[in-house]
Amino acid sequence: MSSNYKTCLLIDDNYIDNFVTRRLLESSHFAEKIVVHQSATEAIQHIKKGELRPDVIFLDLRMPMMNGFEFLQEYDKLEGQYKSAGKIFMLSSSLDPVDVKRSSQNKYITQFIHKPLTQKILEELSA
């Protein structure tokens, strides 16, 4: 698989999930650059400052301080030039149907993906 994206942002508070997902993204050449943040608050600050311009985001749902939906609310407030993400994937272990429904209703979420991210899912996303 060749890189379809320039910069991929992975936001998840779980170190092990980040490690595994990052390795999969790197080995699949999913993006030229993969940036990982364990805090949604930290990630949104880098985007606001113009230091980070991801064109695809994998976003965890349940995180302390700022969850995935709160990140999306802050993302929505950004001016257009900072909203560089063409696709945002909610990557979560949540089995709550309310979370899945809420994700499907959010204008920024391209797809809800249940953890773990797999090679097969990546291939489907790149097709």
Tab-separated table of C-alpha atoms in Angstrom:
chain	number	residue	atom	x	y	z
A	1	MET	CA	0.000	0.000	0.000
A	2	SER	CA	1.395	3.401	-0.880
A	3	SER	CA	0.891	6.564	1.150
A	4	ASN	CA	-2.499	8.075	0.421
A	5	TYR	CA	-2.055	10.811	3.002
A	6	LYS	CA	0.665	13.279	3.867
A	7	THR	CA	0.040	13.536	7.641
A	8	CYS	CA	-1.973	11.163	9.805
A	9	LEU	CA	-2.824	12.154	13.377
A	10	LEU	CA	-3.531	9.457	15.941
A	11	ILE	CA	-5.208	10.681	19.144
A	12	ASP	CA	-5.571	8.073	21.887
A	13	ASP	CA	-4.745	8.162	25.597
A	14	ASN	CA	-3.702	4.493	25.634
A	15	TYR	CA	0.039	4.066	25.059
A	16	ILE	CA	-0.210	0.407	23.987
A	17	ASP	CA	-3.021	1.123	21.506
A	18	ASN	CA	-0.956	3.995	20.084
A	19	PHE	CA	2.112	1.799	19.761
A	20	VAL	CA	0.248	-0.987	17.941
A	21	THR	CA	-1.759	1.356	15.700
A	22	ARG	CA	1.273	3.455	14.815
A	23	ARG	CA	3.281	0.340	13.853
A	24	LEU	CA	0.427	-0.836	11.633
A	25	LEU	CA	0.099	2.594	9.971
A	26	GLU	CA	3.868	2.767	9.422
A	27	SER	CA	4.219	-0.761	8.045
A	28	SER	CA	1.289	-0.139	5.705
A	29	HIS	CA	2.743	3.169	4.484
A	30	PHE	CA	-0.669	4.688	5.192
A	31	ALA	CA	0.750	8.216	5.439
A	32	GLU	CA	4.081	9.922	4.872
A	33	LYS	CA	4.103	11.207	8.469
A	34	ILE	CA	2.338	9.799	11.527
A	35	VAL	CA	1.894	12.045	14.559
A	36	VAL	CA	0.672	10.603	17.865
A	37	HIS	CA	-0.882	12.523	20.750
A	38	GLN	CA	-2.081	10.917	23.974
A	39	SER	CA	-4.181	13.994	24.738
A	40	ALA	CA	-6.965	15.462	22.602
A	41	THR	CA	-6.371	18.798	24.329
A	42	GLU	CA	-2.731	18.786	23.268
A	43	ALA	CA	-3.614	17.748	19.706
A	44	ILE	CA	-6.203	20.501	19.228
A	45	GLN	CA	-3.727	23.091	20.565
A	46	HIS	CA	-1.139	22.068	17.955
A	47	ILE	CA	-3.774	22.308	15.230
A	48	LYS	CA	-4.942	25.740	16.470
A	49	LYS	CA	-1.369	27.047	16.393
A	50	GLY	CA	-0.925	25.808	12.822
A	51	GLU	CA	1.856	23.447	13.937
A	52	LEU	CA	-0.066	20.380	12.814
A	53	ARG	CA	-2.071	20.012	9.600
A	54	PRO	CA	-3.309	16.404	9.463
A	55	ASP	CA	-5.264	15.291	6.441
A	56	VAL	CA	-6.532	12.194	8.241
A	57	ILE	CA	-7.230	11.683	11.956
A	58	PHE	CA	-7.834	8.508	13.963
A	59	LEU	CA	-9.621	9.697	17.097
A	60	ASP	CA	-10.300	7.711	20.256
A	61	LEU	CA	-13.650	8.351	21.900
A	62	ARG	CA	-13.112	7.825	25.605
A	63	MET	CA	-10.227	9.857	26.953
A	64	PRO	CA	-9.710	11.886	30.138
A	65	MET	CA	-9.896	15.696	30.126
A	66	MET	CA	-11.214	15.937	26.549
A	67	ASN	CA	-13.028	13.032	24.900
A	68	GLY	CA	-13.410	12.481	21.170
A	69	PHE	CA	-16.714	14.345	20.893
A	70	GLU	CA	-15.316	17.307	22.849
A	71	PHE	CA	-12.337	17.334	20.462
A	72	LEU	CA	-14.784	17.518	17.548
A	73	GLN	CA	-16.592	20.456	19.179
A	74	GLU	CA	-13.275	22.316	19.430
A	75	TYR	CA	-12.355	21.278	15.895
A	76	ASP	CA	-15.660	22.713	14.673
A	77	LYS	CA	-14.718	26.101	16.164
A	78	LEU	CA	-11.491	26.283	14.154
A	79	GLU	CA	-11.246	28.601	11.192
A	80	GLY	CA	-11.329	26.926	7.804
A	81	GLN	CA	-7.610	26.985	7.072
A	82	TYR	CA	-6.950	24.855	10.175
A	83	LYS	CA	-9.538	22.214	9.283
A	84	SER	CA	-7.211	20.295	7.036
A	85	ALA	CA	-8.448	16.812	7.893
A	86	GLY	CA	-10.268	15.371	4.938
A	87	LYS	CA	-11.238	12.323	6.960
A	88	ILE	CA	-11.698	11.692	10.659
A	89	PHE	CA	-12.158	8.114	11.814
A	90	MET	CA	-13.511	7.435	15.296
A	91	LEU	CA	-11.335	4.555	16.520
A	92	SER	CA	-12.822	3.224	19.726
A	93	SER	CA	-13.364	0.130	21.829
A	94	SER	CA	-16.803	1.431	22.820
A	95	LEU	CA	-19.652	-0.970	22.147
A	96	ASP	CA	-22.275	1.564	23.214
A	97	PRO	CA	-24.807	1.964	20.348
A	98	VAL	CA	-25.303	5.604	21.418
A	99	ASP	CA	-21.617	6.306	20.667
A	100	VAL	CA	-21.874	4.675	17.241
A	101	LYS	CA	-25.071	6.588	16.422
A	102	ARG	CA	-23.655	9.891	17.662
A	103	SER	CA	-20.543	9.325	15.546
A	104	SER	CA	-22.615	8.612	12.438
A	105	GLN	CA	-24.488	11.881	12.974
A	106	ASN	CA	-21.330	13.996	13.322
A	107	LYS	CA	-20.464	15.844	10.110
A	108	TYR	CA	-16.727	15.330	10.621
A	109	ILE	CA	-16.715	11.584	11.273
A	110	THR	CA	-16.122	9.546	8.125
A	111	GLN	CA	-16.525	6.183	9.847
A	112	PHE	CA	-16.702	4.561	13.287
A	113	ILE	CA	-14.094	1.804	13.591
A	114	HIS	CA	-13.993	-0.665	16.467
A	115	LYS	CA	-10.524	-1.259	17.901
A	116	PRO	CA	-8.180	-2.736	17.036
A	117	LEU	CA	-7.347	-1.247	13.662
A	118	THR	CA	-6.324	-4.046	11.291
A	119	GLN	CA	-4.535	-4.328	7.968
A	120	LYS	CA	-7.824	-5.363	6.328
A	121	ILE	CA	-9.601	-2.229	7.617
A	122	LEU	CA	-6.728	-0.034	6.425
A	123	GLU	CA	-6.931	-1.581	2.972
A	124	GLU	CA	-10.686	-0.900	2.878
A	125	LEU	CA	-10.112	2.722	3.945
A	126	SER	CA	-7.505	3.190	1.215
A	127	ALA	CA	-9.618	1.673	-1.550
